[in-house]
Amino acid sequence: MAQDASRRQPTLDEVAELAGVSRSVASRALNNAPHVSRVKREAVERAVQRLGYVPNPTARALATRQTGAAALVIAGEDPSIFADPFFAQVIVGASAALEEADLHLMLCLAASDRGRKRVEELLRSKGADGVMLMALREGDPLARTAQEAEIPVVFGGRPVGPAPRWYVDVDNVGGARGATEHLLCLGRTRVAVICGRLDTEAGRARYRGYRDAMLAAGLDPFPPREGDFTEPSGAAAMTALLAEHPGVEGVFAANDNMAAGALRALREAGRSVPADVAVIGFDDLAIARIADPPLTTVHQPIAALGLEMARMLVALVGGQDPTPLILPTRLVTRASA
Amino acid sequence: MAQDASRRQPTLDEVAELAGVSRSVASRALNNAPHVSRVKREAVERAVQRLGYVPNPTARALATRQTGAAALVIAGEDPSIFADPFFAQVIVGASAALEEADLHLMLCLAASDRGRKRVEELLRSKGADGVMLMALREGDPLARTAQEAEIPVVFGGRPVGPAPRWYVDVDNVGGARGATEHLLCLGRTRVAVICGRLDTEAGRARYRGYRDAMLAAGLDPFPPREGDFTEPSGAAAMTALLAEHPGVEGVFAANDNMAAGALRALREAGRSVPADVAVIGFDDLAIARIADPPLTTVHQPIAALGLEMARMLVALVGGQDPTPLILPTRLVTRASA
DNA sequence: GAGAGATCTGGAAGCGCTTCCAGTCGGGGA
DNA sequence: TCCCCGACTGGAAGCGCTTCCAGATCTCTC
């Protein structure tokens, strides 16, 4: 039954009164805790129905010292980073896991100064039961702040530097190595790389994977040619690459966006893919399938990344001590290589 | 100064004590409310510094009856809808506006049953100060629940049916009409449409815009050929279209994803774009620029949509009564038409 | 020099819920 | 028959902050 809109929301006291029990019993009945007789439990149940009672989450939070929310913080230097469809998938995964634990998802875009301030305050004031932190760049002070905060923190992708206590990451090195090896197996030897931001661990790790594979094959790795994980930066890098090394036969790009950019640059330069130049990306986002030609790429389980981060956080909040996780990647071969 | 990690967080009482004032004064000083002498204000300030005090948001929320958070609810039937980069941009905009008002963003993917239940509970328990609601399909019960809840609700895109009291939308009809007219101006007369889900207002409105333009030009509009706003559905629709109407010269797709799919289907069918068939999309997402050929499309201000929704919500929470908003669209011509 | 304000101050009453704890009530075993 | 134990119960003390209100203090002005 809907309540009279003008009236205040009913409180637990009113429920208890209507049910003819004490507030304690009503509370226990509501949380179906023990020590409530069947009779009273049902009386409370009825009163709740009659009154249309819904517990006040804030009051509950204050009493239990649990906010019922987990925050997902996207660092990075400007908010447009969030436009990367990568994060949407992380959110889908995280959301599913949090839903299971009945936690709400608080999303914090910590790009602006103001945004960062708010995240710091969130950490210090324990405005959430736990925090997931992603897209940190090297030297980002948030990494320290977060680890010093007395609140569970899970990193999504390791930050540059010493690994934090709890994180979920994907096997960037292995994925990049596999991609490069695939290019080499195709018989290409002049295999170049368009790497991502080298102030992120993902950018570095993927370059390491490329370099490892080249060295293992007895080839000289190209020096890092840095993009910023966006399509235009990939196109620009490819164009520059062609100018310097016209004979390039294969390219490993550190993500699909940049690979798509490379594809565009190659098309504009009149090179055919994969005949002249084979291209491999990383991520396996929608764009890889849509690209022309469809992109061979390193698939990483992005939603699973979010899911596992959230699960780890839930475990942490529950007082457990989970171990870091590294998720596997696998090569998905399509037409571009 | 960081506090001894073992100790509880300092409370306002401790601040007050250290500053030698009452809790009321300390509270007022903190919120820089009036009625606090300069001396005491500074004493409180010092005590806060010394203790590393941070107010407890939950307690504050309980006392003020304001949660300090706004929820963004993405309805839709399965969580994958969120993979559409559209939402990421909405979030960027909304986040900026909420940041200004110092509200946190709670993101609710209300696709699963569990998710919907939680949103309903959020609404009924006033777990947030306000709610933004998007991606509703026809007959979605959430629309009613939300409007009945005694909590500010702003709709992002009108739902099918009577317009709610507060919403922000874009000019779907006008945008679609403009796109279709552009196709007609190009001298194409056999202009078909791939429309979006017709159980959404956006899907319907864009079809209406197309139809209006065709009728105004004295042409027979094609009957609605429905996709679901995804790339594959666009490709499938295009393929079917070609089979039925091999002479088609132009296609208006209700969003960029489907337009990209159409492009792919046309390429696979050996038709050249725009020479044989001109294609126009809607949204102006990244994919439009990346597509081959780059997509002529109806630009809609997505981040602004999010921004305005959040602003409207903030106004509503602040006790004002803002008026609904319809944002303009404009045609962006690229190579595909 | 006194009274009227204006400005401060701190006590106390909440906000709505959880949870400890002391006490009640039956019932089964000795 | 009596005692002890386990299952219930409700009173009361918080959780940490805001805010009303009555009273104290301090300026001015006449």
XYZ file of C-alpha atoms (C1' of nucleotides) in Angstrom:
734
model
C 0.000 0.000 0.000
C 1.359 3.388 -0.863
C 1.602 5.761 2.030
C -0.070 9.109 2.191
C 2.472 11.222 0.386
C 2.313 14.039 2.871
C 3.302 11.874 5.809
C 6.849 11.227 6.851
C 8.220 7.851 5.995
C 7.346 5.335 8.665
C 10.159 4.420 11.028
C 11.070 1.227 12.698
C 9.505 2.499 15.898
C 6.153 2.771 14.258
C 6.482 -0.686 12.832
C 7.340 -2.017 16.258
C 4.436 -0.249 17.846
C 1.951 -1.468 15.277
C 3.285 -4.988 15.613
C 3.158 -4.749 19.376
C 6.819 -5.554 19.892
C 9.897 -3.649 20.913
C 12.103 -1.946 18.453
C 14.841 -4.486 19.037
C 12.601 -7.345 18.068
C 11.399 -5.489 15.034
C 14.958 -4.834 13.987
C 15.919 -8.447 14.447
C 12.899 -9.632 12.553
C 13.742 -7.317 9.701
C 17.276 -8.564 9.367
C 16.038 -12.026 10.070
C 18.382 -12.423 12.934
C 17.794 -15.148 15.532
C 15.923 -14.740 18.806
C 12.593 -13.791 17.370
C 9.617 -16.068 17.805
C 7.651 -16.989 14.763
C 4.605 -15.130 16.026
C 6.378 -11.808 16.440
C 8.254 -12.237 13.238
C 4.985 -12.488 11.409
C 3.483 -9.598 13.283
C 6.408 -7.456 12.234
C 6.074 -8.663 8.696
C 2.456 -7.585 8.643
C 3.198 -4.209 10.147
C 5.874 -3.623 7.529
C 3.362 -4.387 4.812
C 0.666 -2.194 6.286
C 2.932 0.757 6.768
C 4.880 0.310 3.566
C 7.975 0.515 5.659
C 11.410 0.668 4.079
C 14.461 0.849 6.303
C 16.464 4.017 6.119
C 19.821 3.062 4.648
C 21.602 6.026 6.133
C 20.556 5.246 9.665
C 21.505 1.670 9.151
C 24.847 2.738 7.788
C 25.518 4.906 10.785
C 24.676 2.157 13.209
C 26.560 -0.601 11.430
C 29.427 1.560 10.252
C 28.995 0.185 6.778
C 28.023 2.473 3.948
C 26.737 -0.218 1.639
C 28.638 1.240 -1.276
C 31.851 0.557 -3.126
C 33.574 3.180 -5.221
C 35.138 2.725 -8.617
C 37.692 5.428 -9.223
C 38.923 6.185 -12.708
C 42.061 8.245 -12.439
C 43.737 9.568 -15.552
C 44.387 13.123 -16.436
C 41.223 14.188 -18.132
C 37.678 12.926 -18.068
C 37.704 11.956 -21.706
C 39.679 8.875 -20.766
C 36.399 7.512 -19.594
C 35.086 7.622 -23.134
C 37.120 4.479 -23.786
C 34.575 1.678 -24.032
C 36.966 -0.360 -21.953
C 35.609 1.122 -18.744
C 32.014 0.467 -19.610
C 32.786 -3.210 -19.667
C 34.666 -3.071 -16.421
C 31.621 -1.468 -14.913
C 29.309 -4.140 -16.225
C 31.427 -6.777 -14.515
C 31.926 -4.893 -11.291
C 28.287 -4.011 -11.119
C 27.293 -7.645 -11.335
C 29.563 -8.668 -8.484
C 28.539 -5.765 -6.295
C 24.915 -6.457 -6.936
C 25.442 -9.927 -5.573
C 26.927 -8.506 -2.406
C 24.185 -5.905 -2.262
C 26.581 -3.030 -2.529
C 25.959 0.083 -4.534
C 28.403 1.315 -7.127
C 29.757 4.777 -6.714
C 31.548 6.019 -9.783
C 34.272 8.618 -9.342
C 35.911 10.258 -12.321
C 39.030 11.578 -10.665
C 40.360 13.594 -13.531
C 39.752 17.171 -12.467
C 41.383 18.646 -9.401
C 38.059 18.809 -7.752
C 37.400 15.210 -8.592
C 40.648 14.083 -7.051
C 39.972 16.076 -3.914
C 36.665 14.395 -3.569
C 38.203 10.970 -3.962
C 40.754 11.746 -1.314
C 38.032 12.857 0.994
C 36.088 9.733 0.205
C 39.077 7.677 1.187
C 39.763 9.565 4.372
C 36.201 9.809 5.505
C 35.452 6.196 4.632
C 32.582 7.347 2.525
C 32.488 3.897 0.951
C 33.179 0.432 2.258
C 35.938 -0.052 -0.258
C 37.500 1.400 -3.361
C 38.559 0.072 -6.743
C 41.200 2.131 -8.425
C 42.007 2.166 -12.138
C 43.924 3.972 -14.820
C 46.627 5.326 -12.595
C 49.576 6.968 -14.211
C 53.081 6.892 -12.916
C 53.588 9.034 -9.888
C 49.917 9.609 -9.344
C 49.612 10.572 -5.679
C 46.289 8.820 -5.503
C 48.114 5.509 -5.404
C 49.721 6.392 -2.116
C 46.723 8.096 -0.634
C 44.690 5.039 -1.385
C 47.099 2.618 0.154
C 47.440 4.703 3.264
C 43.729 5.032 3.728
C 42.293 2.673 6.279
C 39.820 1.282 3.852
C 40.040 -1.673 1.492
C 41.506 -0.795 -1.875
C 41.769 -2.997 -4.934
C 43.794 -1.890 -7.918
C 42.551 -2.603 -11.405
C 45.725 -3.091 -13.354
C 48.890 -2.674 -11.365
C 50.215 0.821 -11.012
C 53.745 1.581 -12.166
C 56.166 0.665 -9.423
C 55.895 -1.814 -6.583
C 52.789 -3.952 -6.798
C 50.098 -3.119 -4.266
C 48.803 -5.665 -1.879
C 45.582 -6.331 -3.722
C 45.021 -6.054 -7.422
C 43.532 -7.698 -10.453
C 45.398 -7.404 -13.691
C 45.590 -9.088 -17.047
C 48.625 -10.750 -18.492
C 49.784 -7.808 -20.545
C 53.277 -9.083 -21.140
C 52.110 -12.509 -22.225
C 49.431 -11.087 -24.469
C 51.805 -8.701 -26.190
C 54.417 -11.390 -26.577
C 51.880 -13.742 -28.116
C 50.720 -11.103 -30.556
C 54.243 -10.325 -31.623
C 55.098 -13.985 -31.991
C 52.064 -14.417 -34.182
C 53.332 -11.667 -36.435
C 56.733 -13.330 -36.537
C 55.193 -16.687 -37.300
C 53.558 -15.102 -40.307
C 57.061 -14.646 -41.586
C 57.222 -10.928 -40.965
C 60.499 -9.789 -39.523
C 60.212 -6.011 -39.707
C 57.661 -5.882 -36.955
C 57.124 -2.514 -35.351
C 55.219 -1.469 -32.270
C 52.876 1.356 -31.403
C 52.847 1.391 -27.680
C 50.483 2.969 -25.231
C 51.310 5.571 -22.667
C 54.537 4.568 -21.047
C 53.545 6.208 -17.816
C 51.077 3.386 -17.274
C 52.006 -0.121 -16.350
C 49.841 -1.543 -19.119
C 51.681 0.551 -21.685
C 55.043 -0.582 -20.377
C 54.149 -4.220 -19.944
C 52.832 -4.500 -23.463
C 55.982 -3.004 -24.823
C 58.029 -5.436 -22.761
C 56.047 -8.315 -24.205
C 56.739 -7.094 -27.720
C 60.407 -6.583 -27.006
C 60.771 -9.987 -25.375
C 59.325 -11.714 -28.401
C 61.554 -9.797 -30.788
C 64.667 -10.513 -28.793
C 63.742 -14.165 -28.448
C 63.513 -14.322 -32.211
C 66.890 -12.702 -32.528
C 65.448 -9.501 -33.969
C 66.005 -5.914 -33.053
C 62.938 -4.516 -31.356
C 61.825 -1.134 -32.597
C 62.162 1.591 -30.008
C 58.922 2.501 -28.278
C 56.728 4.756 -30.364
C 54.266 6.140 -27.933
C 50.583 6.771 -28.490
C 48.030 7.626 -25.867
C 45.622 4.766 -26.474
C 43.389 6.828 -28.774
C 42.591 6.248 -32.410
C 44.134 9.469 -33.705
C 47.341 8.792 -31.846
C 47.498 5.377 -33.479
C 47.028 6.876 -36.909
C 49.686 9.477 -36.259
C 52.132 6.892 -34.994
C 51.527 4.700 -38.007
C 52.062 7.549 -40.398
C 55.323 8.451 -38.732
C 56.349 4.834 -38.737
C 55.761 4.496 -42.446
C 57.805 7.578 -43.083
C 60.752 6.258 -41.127
C 60.469 2.596 -41.962
C 58.714 2.166 -45.292
C 59.551 -1.501 -45.250
C 57.574 -2.338 -42.130
C 55.631 -5.578 -42.494
C 53.855 -5.911 -39.230
C 52.654 -3.738 -36.395
C 51.627 -4.570 -32.909
C 49.518 -1.794 -31.392
C 49.020 -1.698 -27.655
C 45.276 -1.381 -27.978
C 42.487 -1.633 -30.488
C 41.840 2.068 -30.725
C 45.375 2.696 -31.856
C 45.291 -0.336 -34.118
C 42.194 1.083 -35.758
C 44.051 4.330 -36.224
C 46.926 2.438 -37.761
C 44.541 0.722 -40.127
C 43.218 4.059 -41.220
C 46.690 5.488 -41.734
C 47.698 2.442 -43.738
C 44.619 2.716 -45.880
C 45.332 6.369 -46.498
C 48.915 5.489 -47.388
C 47.685 2.948 -49.864
C 49.065 -0.065 -48.062
C 46.894 -3.118 -47.909
C 46.292 -5.008 -44.710
C 47.353 -7.708 -44.123
C 49.086 -8.217 -47.454
C 51.562 -5.359 -47.067
C 51.378 -4.821 -43.358
C 49.832 -7.123 -40.772
C 48.293 -5.417 -37.767
C 47.425 -6.719 -34.332
C 45.676 -4.833 -31.559
C 44.951 -5.415 -27.924
C 41.653 -5.454 -25.993
C 39.199 -7.063 -28.368
C 36.693 -4.290 -28.069
C 33.780 -3.903 -30.454
C 35.923 -1.766 -32.687
C 38.133 -4.744 -33.479
C 35.249 -6.608 -34.999
C 33.939 -3.609 -36.842
C 37.252 -2.462 -38.248
C 38.048 -3.043 -41.879
C 39.668 -5.478 -42.087
C 38.498 -6.977 -38.803
C 41.321 -6.779 -36.355
C 43.354 -9.667 -35.068
C 43.780 -8.738 -31.454
C 44.677 -9.880 -27.973
C 41.493 -10.582 -26.149
C 41.412 -9.603 -22.527
C 38.500 -10.446 -20.254
C 37.480 -6.932 -19.369
C 34.163 -7.593 -17.724
C 35.843 -10.349 -15.761
C 38.443 -7.853 -14.663
C 35.721 -5.687 -13.197
C 33.967 -8.679 -11.744
C 37.062 -9.970 -10.029
C 38.007 -6.577 -8.725
C 34.625 -6.226 -7.135
C 34.745 -9.741 -5.766
C 38.127 -9.136 -4.278
C 36.866 -5.957 -2.710
C 33.870 -7.733 -1.278
C 36.151 -10.346 0.205
C 38.320 -7.655 1.686
C 35.354 -5.854 3.155
C 34.282 -9.178 4.587
C 37.552 -9.401 6.446
C 39.238 -11.939 4.206
C 42.645 -11.589 2.626
C 42.350 -12.549 -1.020
C 45.362 -12.987 -3.259
C 46.084 -10.854 -6.310
C 44.814 -12.140 -9.576
C 46.195 -12.062 -13.076
C 43.724 -12.895 -15.779
C 44.806 -14.634 -18.975
C 44.671 -13.110 -22.419
C 44.356 -14.914 -25.711
C 44.924 -14.063 -29.308
C 41.868 -13.734 -31.497
C 42.808 -14.015 -35.136
C 40.776 -12.130 -37.658
C 41.664 -10.733 -41.030
C 44.245 -8.096 -40.167
C 46.986 -10.616 -39.351
C 49.290 14.658 10.116
C 48.242 11.079 9.673
C 46.549 9.554 12.659
C 47.778 6.517 14.492
C 46.241 3.816 12.357
C 45.067 1.786 15.315
C 42.946 4.549 16.741
C 39.386 5.216 15.795
C 38.761 8.155 13.556
C 38.458 11.337 15.543
C 34.954 12.644 16.023
C 33.583 16.106 16.172
C 33.405 15.835 19.943
C 37.124 15.370 20.155
C 37.710 18.298 17.888
C 35.449 20.422 20.039
C 37.175 19.340 23.193
C 40.638 19.992 21.834
C 39.531 23.371 20.569
C 37.905 24.163 23.866
C 34.482 24.793 22.423
C 31.165 23.027 22.376
C 30.214 20.594 19.715
C 27.680 23.015 18.262
C 30.304 25.638 17.715
C 32.656 23.144 16.212
C 29.950 21.995 13.856
C 29.127 25.518 12.837
C 32.757 26.366 12.326
C 33.176 23.318 10.140
C 30.282 24.183 7.887
C 31.298 27.789 8.115
C 27.938 28.770 9.323
C 27.442 32.130 11.071
C 27.523 32.699 14.809
C 31.081 31.647 15.418
C 33.662 34.142 16.548
C 36.863 34.364 14.646
C 38.849 33.122 17.608
C 36.873 29.927 18.053
C 36.729 29.361 14.338
C 40.474 29.347 14.237
C 40.738 27.162 17.289
C 38.505 24.619 15.620
C 40.504 24.873 12.448
C 43.676 24.060 14.360
C 42.089 21.172 16.193
C 40.894 19.740 12.887
C 44.414 19.913 11.542
C 45.973 18.380 14.606
C 43.561 15.516 14.771
C 43.324 14.966 11.032
C 39.618 15.118 11.455
C 37.285 14.320 8.566
C 33.561 14.540 9.091
C 31.655 11.314 8.856
C 29.419 11.614 5.799
C 26.970 9.036 7.033
C 26.323 10.802 10.288
C 25.954 14.035 8.478
C 23.555 12.424 6.063
C 21.449 11.101 8.871
C 21.259 14.436 10.574
C 20.596 16.495 7.467
C 18.454 13.922 5.711
C 20.537 14.342 2.615
C 22.543 11.461 1.266
C 24.923 13.515 -0.807
C 24.487 11.218 -3.769
C 22.538 11.161 -6.993
C 21.798 7.965 -8.854
C 22.006 7.386 -12.572
C 19.847 4.459 -13.535
C 20.317 2.712 -16.850
C 17.280 0.595 -17.498
C 17.140 -1.624 -20.558
C 16.729 -5.328 -20.662
C 20.238 -6.593 -20.345
C 23.430 -5.128 -18.983
C 25.152 -5.186 -22.344
C 23.177 -2.094 -23.282
C 25.630 -0.249 -21.159
C 28.425 -1.219 -23.518
C 27.136 1.478 -25.848
C 29.688 4.293 -25.634
C 26.753 6.644 -25.522
C 26.370 6.165 -21.797
C 29.992 6.824 -21.045
C 29.593 10.289 -22.441
C 26.424 10.893 -20.515
C 28.315 9.959 -17.409
C 31.143 12.328 -18.172
C 28.659 15.174 -18.403
C 26.599 14.192 -15.406
C 29.671 13.635 -13.349
C 30.901 17.133 -14.033
C 27.660 18.727 -12.957
C 27.359 16.603 -9.852
C 30.905 17.338 -8.905
C 30.047 21.002 -8.925
C 27.176 20.388 -6.547
C 29.355 18.107 -4.462
C 27.164 15.110 -5.016
C 28.440 11.627 -5.601
C 27.377 9.591 -8.592
C 25.765 6.287 -7.929
C 25.503 4.141 -11.028
C 22.722 1.588 -11.203
C 22.512 -0.907 -14.027
C 18.918 -1.937 -13.711
C 18.930 -4.727 -16.206
C 18.740 -7.838 -14.074
C 15.778 -8.542 -11.838
C 17.972 -8.043 -8.856
C 19.166 -4.764 -10.233
C 15.645 -3.488 -10.735
C 14.668 -4.500 -7.243
C 17.552 -2.566 -5.864
C 16.606 0.503 -7.832
C 13.063 0.298 -6.552
C 14.344 0.030 -3.053
C 16.631 2.947 -3.658
C 13.676 4.991 -4.761
C 11.460 3.981 -1.881
C 14.086 4.294 0.793
C 15.397 7.563 -0.584
C 18.831 6.087 -0.722
C 19.870 8.994 -2.936
C 18.896 12.629 -3.086
C 17.643 12.236 -6.608
C 17.589 9.913 -9.580
C 18.301 10.207 -13.268
C 16.601 7.605 -15.365
C 17.600 6.531 -18.856
C 17.017 3.940 -21.536
C 13.513 3.073 -20.529
C 11.542 0.844 -22.811
C 7.836 1.031 -23.369
C 5.850 -0.247 -20.446
C 8.804 -0.407 -18.137
C 7.317 -0.334 -14.648
C 10.308 1.625 -13.433
C 8.870 4.715 -15.080
C 5.853 4.637 -12.807
C 7.723 3.601 -9.715
C 10.080 6.468 -10.235
C 7.401 9.051 -10.692
C 5.521 7.857 -7.652
C 8.571 7.912 -5.468
C 8.826 10.958 -3.278
C 12.224 11.814 -4.572
C 13.320 14.010 -7.468
C 13.518 12.159 -10.758
C 14.838 13.432 -14.053
C 14.363 11.435 -17.214
C 17.102 11.274 -19.784
C 15.232 11.013 -23.045
C 11.487 10.944 -22.715
C 9.908 7.574 -22.081
C 7.274 6.303 -24.461
C 3.910 7.762 -23.509
C 3.029 10.931 -21.654
C 6.035 13.132 -20.977
C 7.178 13.173 -17.376
C 7.395 16.360 -15.422
C 11.155 16.702 -15.684
C 13.311 15.489 -18.488
C 16.149 16.350 -20.803
C 15.968 15.067 -24.321
C 17.465 15.789 -27.700
C 15.546 16.799 -30.774
C 15.269 13.334 -32.257
C 12.544 14.162 -34.715
C 14.318 17.234 -36.017
C 17.623 15.443 -36.283
C 16.159 12.539 -38.188
C 14.214 14.838 -40.456
C 17.326 16.838 -41.210
C 19.287 13.742 -42.033
C 16.621 12.454 -44.347
C 16.277 15.825 -46.046
C 19.997 15.846 -46.615
C 19.742 12.508 -48.361
C 16.895 13.842 -50.474
C 18.843 16.976 -51.325
C 21.558 14.750 -52.649
C 19.028 13.718 -55.245
C 18.317 10.304 -53.784
C 14.683 9.379 -53.771
C 14.793 5.731 -52.771
C 15.755 6.514 -49.233
C 15.246 3.741 -46.702
C 15.446 3.718 -42.943
C 16.923 1.392 -40.375
C 15.239 2.363 -37.195
C 16.086 1.661 -33.621
C 13.993 -0.205 -31.125
C 10.458 0.999 -31.513
C 9.737 0.355 -27.895
C 11.852 3.378 -27.066
C 10.846 6.943 -27.654
C 14.144 7.697 -29.383
C 13.541 4.870 -31.824
C 10.054 6.082 -32.586
C 10.885 9.755 -32.791
C 13.691 9.171 -35.236
C 11.439 7.152 -37.438
C 8.856 9.905 -37.293
C 11.457 12.422 -38.376
C 12.386 10.251 -41.326
C 8.793 9.718 -42.287
C 7.928 13.392 -42.016
C 10.743 14.315 -44.358
C 9.745 11.687 -46.898
C 6.103 12.709 -46.844
C 7.019 16.351 -47.109
C 8.963 15.508 -50.230
C 6.018 13.630 -51.631
C 7.731 10.284 -51.320
C 6.571 7.034 -49.803
C 8.403 6.372 -46.574
C 9.727 2.853 -46.182
C 8.034 0.926 -43.416
C 10.055 0.736 -40.209
C 12.796 -1.861 -40.348
C 13.764 -2.356 -36.781
C 17.232 -2.873 -35.386
C 18.219 -2.813 -31.765
C 20.832 -0.073 -31.939
C 23.736 -2.520 -32.295
C 26.153 -2.886 -35.155
C 25.166 -6.433 -36.103
C 21.514 -5.508 -36.185
C 22.360 -2.676 -38.551
C 24.258 -5.009 -40.822
C 21.436 -7.511 -40.809
C 18.863 -4.849 -41.565
C 20.941 -3.515 -44.433
C 21.374 -6.941 -45.920
C 17.659 -7.579 -45.767
C 17.003 -4.172 -47.237
C 19.267 -4.814 -50.183
C 17.543 -8.081 -50.842
C 14.119 -6.495 -50.910
C 15.007 -3.191 -52.487
C 18.133 -3.560 -54.581
C 17.620 -0.065 -55.909
C 17.979 1.709 -52.612
C 20.080 4.852 -52.881
C 20.170 6.181 -49.407
C 19.772 4.935 -45.860
C 19.120 6.753 -42.663
C 20.094 4.639 -39.668
C 18.816 5.603 -36.258
C 22.244 5.454 -34.705
C 25.900 5.209 -35.618
C 26.331 1.634 -34.516
C 23.690 0.482 -36.931
C 24.995 2.799 -39.617
C 28.408 1.192 -39.191
C 26.759 -2.173 -39.565
C 25.046 -0.969 -42.690
C 28.361 0.208 -44.063
C 29.815 -3.209 -43.458
C 26.873 -4.956 -45.130
C 27.130 -2.644 -48.121
C 30.828 -3.286 -48.423
C 30.230 -7.002 -48.284
C 27.529 -6.639 -50.930
C 29.955 -4.801 -53.129
C 28.106 -1.511 -53.053
C 30.148 1.602 -52.762
C 29.340 4.339 -50.288
C 28.306 7.015 -51.017
C 28.349 6.482 -54.771
C 25.782 3.669 -54.813
C 24.200 4.177 -51.456
C 24.528 7.189 -49.176
C 24.373 6.474 -45.457
C 23.650 8.711 -42.508
C 23.789 7.768 -38.875
C 22.795 9.374 -35.605
C 24.821 10.144 -32.449
C 28.194 11.221 -33.770
C 30.095 8.788 -31.612
C 33.741 7.983 -32.185
C 32.742 5.174 -34.485
C 31.354 7.676 -36.978
C 34.724 9.253 -37.445
C 36.534 5.961 -37.593
C 34.163 4.251 -39.979
C 35.182 3.766 -43.587
C 34.013 5.957 -45.157
C 33.613 8.362 -42.257
C 29.991 8.636 -41.419
C 27.788 11.622 -42.056
C 25.685 11.676 -38.950
C 23.374 13.650 -36.727
C 25.393 15.023 -33.903
C 23.714 15.077 -30.543
C 25.298 16.706 -27.504
C 25.549 13.623 -25.336
C 27.777 14.919 -22.601
C 25.563 17.994 -22.452
C 22.594 15.720 -22.058
C 24.193 14.203 -18.984
C 25.269 17.579 -17.749
C 21.826 19.079 -18.076
C 20.151 16.104 -16.493
C 22.388 16.431 -13.497
C 21.892 20.166 -13.332
C 18.176 19.755 -13.478
C 18.349 17.208 -10.720
C 20.465 19.490 -8.598
C 17.943 22.263 -9.089
C 15.152 19.922 -8.122
C 16.982 18.792 -5.033
C 17.495 22.430 -4.216
C 13.766 22.957 -4.201
C 13.484 24.656 -7.569
C 11.171 23.652 -10.375
C 13.187 23.636 -13.582
C 11.585 23.264 -16.978
C 12.197 20.345 -19.319
C 14.906 20.776 -21.853
C 15.291 19.660 -25.429
C 18.780 19.903 -26.800
C 19.414 20.639 -30.473
C 21.034 18.256 -32.915
C 22.948 19.115 -36.035
C 24.042 17.299 -39.105
C 27.734 16.582 -39.455
C 28.600 15.816 -43.033
C 31.436 13.452 -43.713
C 32.118 11.137 -46.610
C 29.251 8.676 -46.359
C 26.613 11.115 -47.604
C 25.555 54.767 32.425
C 21.771 51.888 31.063
C 18.909 49.456 27.930
C 18.222 47.457 23.222
C 19.991 44.795 19.983
C 23.134 41.937 17.705
C 26.284 38.256 18.246
C 27.933 34.059 20.473
C 27.647 29.947 23.034
C 26.646 25.306 24.651
C 23.042 22.134 26.302
C 19.996 19.015 24.572
C 17.083 16.903 21.479
C 16.957 14.674 17.690
C 18.079 11.804 12.779
C 16.551 6.099 12.515
C 18.722 2.024 13.235
C 21.701 -1.820 15.590
C 23.122 -4.390 19.404
C 24.549 -5.347 24.114
C 22.726 -7.020 28.182
C 19.932 -7.990 31.910
C 15.881 -10.092 32.696
C 11.599 -13.214 31.637
C 9.561 -17.459 30.567
C 9.100 -22.381 29.677
C 10.331 -26.941 29.973
C 13.222 -30.982 30.754
C 16.232 -33.550 33.809
C 17.560 -34.831 38.563
C 9.137 -30.911 43.036
C 12.941 -27.873 42.080
C 16.699 -26.062 39.497
C 19.115 -24.921 35.427
C 19.488 -23.788 30.714
C 18.229 -22.081 26.370
C 15.110 -19.283 23.693
C 12.990 -14.676 23.724
C 12.229 -9.958 24.901
C 12.691 -5.011 25.486
C 15.283 -1.200 27.688
C 18.953 1.537 26.822
C 23.132 2.969 25.021
C 25.156 4.110 21.281
C 26.625 5.452 15.837
C 28.492 10.970 14.784
C 26.514 14.921 13.297
C 23.057 19.080 12.910
C 20.210 22.479 14.820
C 16.831 24.635 17.880
C 16.691 27.466 21.704
C 17.508 29.703 25.881
C 20.830 32.185 27.964
C 25.341 34.800 28.141
C 28.205 38.429 26.242
C 29.250 42.427 23.973
C 28.458 46.723 21.465
C 26.439 50.873 20.590
C 23.451 54.689 21.044
C 20.860 57.975 23.605
